[in-house]
Amino acid sequence: MSGAQPSRPLQNRVDPFGEFRAVAERGGLMGNRGGRLHRDDRTLSGRRWTSRRWIACVCAFKGRRREVWGNSYTELFFLDEPTALAAGHRPCFECRREAAKAFLAAFPGRPGGADAMDEALHRERVENRAKRIWRTRLGDLPEGAMIARGGRAYAVRRDSLSPWSFAGYGAPAPLEPDAVVGVLTPPSTVGALKSGYRPLWAEALRPAA
């Protein structure tokens, strides 16, 4: 989907807290938050979304080529799908249609379509224009959910916690099921993961050697 990258990193890599960072790592998924957030000089404006449709897309689709941060929407990049979900995004119904249909089917309350799902997610991911973090017991979280601890993000995977970074995940640590933690992934997305939605991890998105 994307065209040639500029020589300096743009502030377009998204962490699990939903913040935009300028780092060298590109990531395995692309996305957007409804429209253009950047200025003509490829710096960010003060806005962090233009609509409630925050989506996560594949980086290549039907041979399309884009100028990143050109005249169209502001392209964003994620390490993988658990990262995008934690930041408040959901699968795109165009380039990831089967994944989007599976996410909708697993979404709590069985909403009638993307608009209702986006309304619910927006209430859960933003509070006073900042990232909403909620609390629950660690042992109640499904694989693919992300938590915050000591200012860092960790992913729940295979009954352990894996520290997140833009380059990938660090060595897993034992999961303490009775610990009460701050959760980055919105509650409805956690519900979808509990109901069987399976996100794409970083290793599944790496280009074939």
CSV table of C-alpha atoms in Angstrom, one decimal:
chain,number,residue,atom,x,y,z
A,1,MET,CA,0.0,0.0,0.0
A,2,SER,CA,2.8,2.4,0.8
A,3,GLY,CA,5.3,4.1,-1.5
A,4,ALA,CA,8.9,5.1,-0.9
A,5,GLN,CA,9.7,6.1,2.7
A,6,PRO,CA,11.5,9.5,3.4
A,7,SER,CA,15.1,9.4,4.6
A,8,ARG,CA,14.2,10.5,8.2
A,9,PRO,CA,11.6,8.6,10.2
A,10,LEU,CA,8.2,10.2,10.4
A,11,GLN,CA,6.3,10.3,13.7
A,12,ASN,CA,4.0,7.6,12.4
A,13,ARG,CA,4.8,4.5,14.5
A,14,VAL,CA,2.1,3.8,17.1
A,15,ASP,CA,2.8,2.2,20.5
A,16,PRO,CA,0.3,0.2,22.6
A,17,PHE,CA,-0.5,3.4,24.5
A,18,GLY,CA,-1.7,4.9,21.2
A,19,GLU,CA,1.1,7.4,21.1
A,20,PHE,CA,2.9,8.3,17.8
A,21,ARG,CA,6.7,7.9,17.7
A,22,ALA,CA,9.5,8.5,15.2
A,23,VAL,CA,11.6,5.4,15.1
A,24,ALA,CA,13.4,3.4,12.4
A,25,GLU,CA,11.3,0.2,12.7
A,26,ARG,CA,8.5,0.2,10.2
A,27,GLY,CA,6.2,-2.4,11.6
A,28,GLY,CA,4.0,-5.1,10.1
A,29,LEU,CA,0.6,-3.4,9.8
A,30,MET,CA,-0.5,0.0,8.5
A,31,GLY,CA,-3.6,1.9,9.6
A,32,ASN,CA,-5.2,5.3,10.0
A,33,ARG,CA,-7.6,7.3,12.2
A,34,GLY,CA,-10.0,8.5,9.6
A,35,GLY,CA,-8.2,11.2,7.8
A,36,ARG,CA,-5.2,13.6,7.6
A,37,LEU,CA,-3.4,14.5,10.8
A,38,HIS,CA,-0.1,15.8,9.3
A,39,ARG,CA,0.9,19.2,7.8
A,40,ASP,CA,2.4,19.7,4.4
A,41,ASP,CA,5.9,19.6,5.9
A,42,ARG,CA,5.2,16.0,7.2
A,43,THR,CA,5.0,17.0,10.8
A,44,LEU,CA,2.0,16.3,13.0
A,45,SER,CA,-0.8,18.7,13.7
A,46,GLY,CA,-2.3,18.8,17.2
A,47,ARG,CA,-5.0,16.3,16.2
A,48,ARG,CA,-4.7,12.5,16.8
A,49,TRP,CA,-7.9,11.4,15.0
A,50,THR,CA,-10.4,12.8,12.5
A,51,SER,CA,-13.2,10.2,13.1
A,52,ARG,CA,-14.0,7.3,15.3
A,53,ARG,CA,-13.0,4.8,12.5
A,54,TRP,CA,-9.5,3.7,13.7
A,55,ILE,CA,-8.5,0.8,11.5
A,56,ALA,CA,-5.5,-1.6,11.1
A,57,CYS,CA,-4.6,-2.6,7.5
A,58,VAL,CA,-2.1,-4.8,5.7
A,59,CYS,CA,0.9,-3.0,4.2
A,60,ALA,CA,0.3,-4.3,0.7
A,61,PHE,CA,-3.0,-4.6,-1.0
A,62,LYS,CA,-3.9,-5.1,-4.7
A,63,GLY,CA,-0.6,-3.5,-5.8
A,64,ARG,CA,-1.6,-0.1,-4.6
A,65,ARG,CA,1.2,2.5,-4.1
A,66,ARG,CA,1.0,5.4,-1.7
A,67,GLU,CA,3.1,8.4,-0.9
A,68,VAL,CA,3.3,8.1,2.9
A,69,TRP,CA,2.0,11.3,4.5
A,70,GLY,CA,1.2,12.9,1.2
A,71,ASN,CA,-2.0,14.6,0.3
A,72,SER,CA,-4.3,11.9,1.6
A,73,TYR,CA,-4.8,10.4,5.1
A,74,THR,CA,-2.1,10.0,7.6
A,75,GLU,CA,-0.6,6.5,7.4
A,76,LEU,CA,0.3,4.9,10.7
A,77,PHE,CA,2.3,1.7,11.4
A,78,PHE,CA,2.2,-0.9,14.1
A,79,LEU,CA,4.5,-3.7,15.2
A,80,ASP,CA,1.6,-6.2,14.9
A,81,GLU,CA,-2.1,-6.6,15.6
A,82,PRO,CA,-2.0,-6.9,19.4
A,83,THR,CA,-0.2,-3.5,19.3
A,84,ALA,CA,-2.9,-2.0,17.0
A,85,LEU,CA,-5.7,-3.5,19.1
A,86,ALA,CA,-4.2,-2.1,22.3
A,87,ALA,CA,-3.9,1.3,20.8
A,88,GLY,CA,-7.7,1.2,20.0
A,89,HIS,CA,-7.7,0.1,16.3
A,90,ARG,CA,-9.7,-2.8,14.7
A,91,PRO,CA,-9.3,-4.7,11.4
A,92,CYS,CA,-10.1,-2.9,8.2
A,93,PHE,CA,-13.2,-4.2,6.3
A,94,GLU,CA,-11.6,-3.6,2.9
A,95,CYS,CA,-8.1,-5.0,2.9
A,96,ARG,CA,-8.6,-7.4,5.9
A,97,ARG,CA,-12.3,-8.3,5.3
A,98,GLU,CA,-12.2,-11.8,6.7
A,99,ALA,CA,-10.4,-10.7,9.9
A,100,ALA,CA,-12.8,-7.8,10.3
A,101,LYS,CA,-15.8,-10.1,9.9
A,102,ALA,CA,-14.3,-12.4,12.5
A,103,PHE,CA,-13.7,-9.5,14.9
A,104,LEU,CA,-17.2,-8.2,14.5
A,105,ALA,CA,-18.7,-11.7,15.1
A,106,ALA,CA,-16.6,-12.0,18.3
A,107,PHE,CA,-17.3,-8.4,19.5
A,108,PRO,CA,-19.4,-8.2,22.7
A,109,GLY,CA,-23.1,-7.4,22.1
A,110,ARG,CA,-22.9,-8.5,18.4
A,111,PRO,CA,-23.2,-4.9,17.0
A,112,GLY,CA,-24.9,-4.5,13.6
A,113,GLY,CA,-21.8,-3.2,11.8
A,114,ALA,CA,-18.6,-1.2,11.8
A,115,ASP,CA,-20.2,2.1,12.9
A,116,ALA,CA,-21.7,0.7,16.1
A,117,MET,CA,-18.4,-1.1,16.8
A,118,ASP,CA,-16.4,2.1,16.3
A,119,GLU,CA,-18.8,4.0,18.6
A,120,ALA,CA,-18.2,1.4,21.4
A,121,LEU,CA,-14.5,1.3,20.9
A,122,HIS,CA,-14.1,5.1,21.0
A,123,ARG,CA,-15.9,5.3,24.3
A,124,GLU,CA,-13.4,2.7,25.7
A,125,ARG,CA,-10.1,3.9,24.2
A,126,VAL,CA,-10.3,7.6,25.0
A,127,GLU,CA,-11.0,9.5,28.2
A,128,ASN,CA,-10.7,13.3,28.3
A,129,ARG,CA,-8.8,13.0,25.0
A,130,ALA,CA,-6.2,10.7,26.6
A,131,LYS,CA,-5.7,6.9,26.5
A,132,ARG,CA,-8.1,5.1,28.8
A,133,ILE,CA,-6.5,2.5,31.0
A,134,TRP,CA,-8.8,0.1,32.9
A,135,ARG,CA,-8.0,-2.4,35.6
A,136,THR,CA,-8.7,-6.1,36.0
A,137,ARG,CA,-7.2,-9.3,37.3
A,138,LEU,CA,-4.3,-10.5,35.1
A,139,GLY,CA,-5.4,-14.1,35.0
A,140,ASP,CA,-8.7,-13.0,33.4
A,141,LEU,CA,-7.0,-11.5,30.3
A,142,PRO,CA,-6.9,-13.5,27.1
A,143,GLU,CA,-3.9,-14.0,24.9
A,144,GLY,CA,-3.3,-10.9,22.8
A,145,ALA,CA,-4.3,-8.4,25.4
A,146,MET,CA,-1.8,-5.8,26.6
A,147,ILE,CA,-1.1,-4.3,30.0
A,148,ALA,CA,0.9,-1.3,31.3
A,149,ARG,CA,3.4,-1.8,34.1
A,150,GLY,CA,6.1,0.6,35.2
A,151,GLY,CA,5.5,2.7,32.1
A,152,ARG,CA,6.1,-0.2,29.7
A,153,ALA,CA,3.7,-2.3,27.7
A,154,TYR,CA,3.5,-6.1,28.0
A,155,ALA,CA,1.6,-8.6,26.0
A,156,VAL,CA,-0.3,-11.6,27.4
A,157,ARG,CA,0.9,-14.7,25.5
A,158,ARG,CA,1.1,-18.4,26.3
A,159,ASP,CA,0.4,-17.9,30.0
A,160,SER,CA,3.3,-15.4,30.3
A,161,LEU,CA,4.0,-11.6,29.9
A,162,SER,CA,6.2,-10.5,27.1
A,163,PRO,CA,7.7,-7.0,27.2
A,164,TRP,CA,6.9,-4.9,24.1
A,165,SER,CA,9.2,-2.7,22.0
A,166,PHE,CA,9.1,-1.3,18.4
A,167,ALA,CA,11.6,-4.0,17.5
A,168,GLY,CA,9.6,-6.9,18.9
A,169,TYR,CA,9.1,-8.7,22.2
A,170,GLY,CA,11.6,-9.5,24.9
A,171,ALA,CA,12.0,-12.6,27.0
A,172,PRO,CA,8.7,-13.7,28.6
A,173,ALA,CA,8.2,-13.5,32.3
A,174,PRO,CA,5.8,-15.6,34.5
A,175,LEU,CA,2.3,-14.3,34.6
A,176,GLU,CA,0.9,-13.6,38.1
A,177,PRO,CA,-2.8,-14.4,37.6
A,178,ASP,CA,-4.0,-12.7,40.8
A,179,ALA,CA,-2.3,-9.4,40.2
A,180,VAL,CA,-4.6,-6.5,39.3
A,181,VAL,CA,-3.1,-4.6,36.4
A,182,GLY,CA,-3.8,-1.6,34.1
A,183,VAL,CA,-5.1,-2.8,30.8
A,184,LEU,CA,-4.3,-1.0,27.5
A,185,THR,CA,-6.5,-3.1,25.2
A,186,PRO,CA,-10.1,-1.7,25.3
A,187,PRO,CA,-12.6,-3.9,27.2
A,188,SER,CA,-14.7,-4.8,24.1
A,189,THR,CA,-11.6,-5.9,22.2
A,190,VAL,CA,-10.6,-8.0,25.2
A,191,GLY,CA,-14.1,-9.5,24.9
A,192,ALA,CA,-13.5,-10.3,21.3
A,193,LEU,CA,-10.2,-12.0,22.1
A,194,LYS,CA,-11.9,-14.0,24.8
A,195,SER,CA,-14.5,-15.1,22.3
A,196,GLY,CA,-12.0,-16.5,19.9
A,197,TYR,CA,-10.6,-13.6,17.7
A,198,ARG,CA,-7.0,-14.4,16.9
A,199,PRO,CA,-4.7,-11.4,16.2
A,200,LEU,CA,-1.6,-11.5,13.9
A,201,TRP,CA,1.6,-11.4,15.9
A,202,ALA,CA,4.8,-9.8,14.7
A,203,GLU,CA,6.4,-13.0,13.4
A,204,ALA,CA,3.4,-13.8,11.2
A,205,LEU,CA,3.8,-10.4,9.5
A,206,ARG,CA,7.5,-10.5,8.8
A,207,PRO,CA,8.3,-10.8,5.0
A,208,ALA,CA,9.3,-14.2,3.8
A,209,ALA,CA,13.1,-14.6,3.6
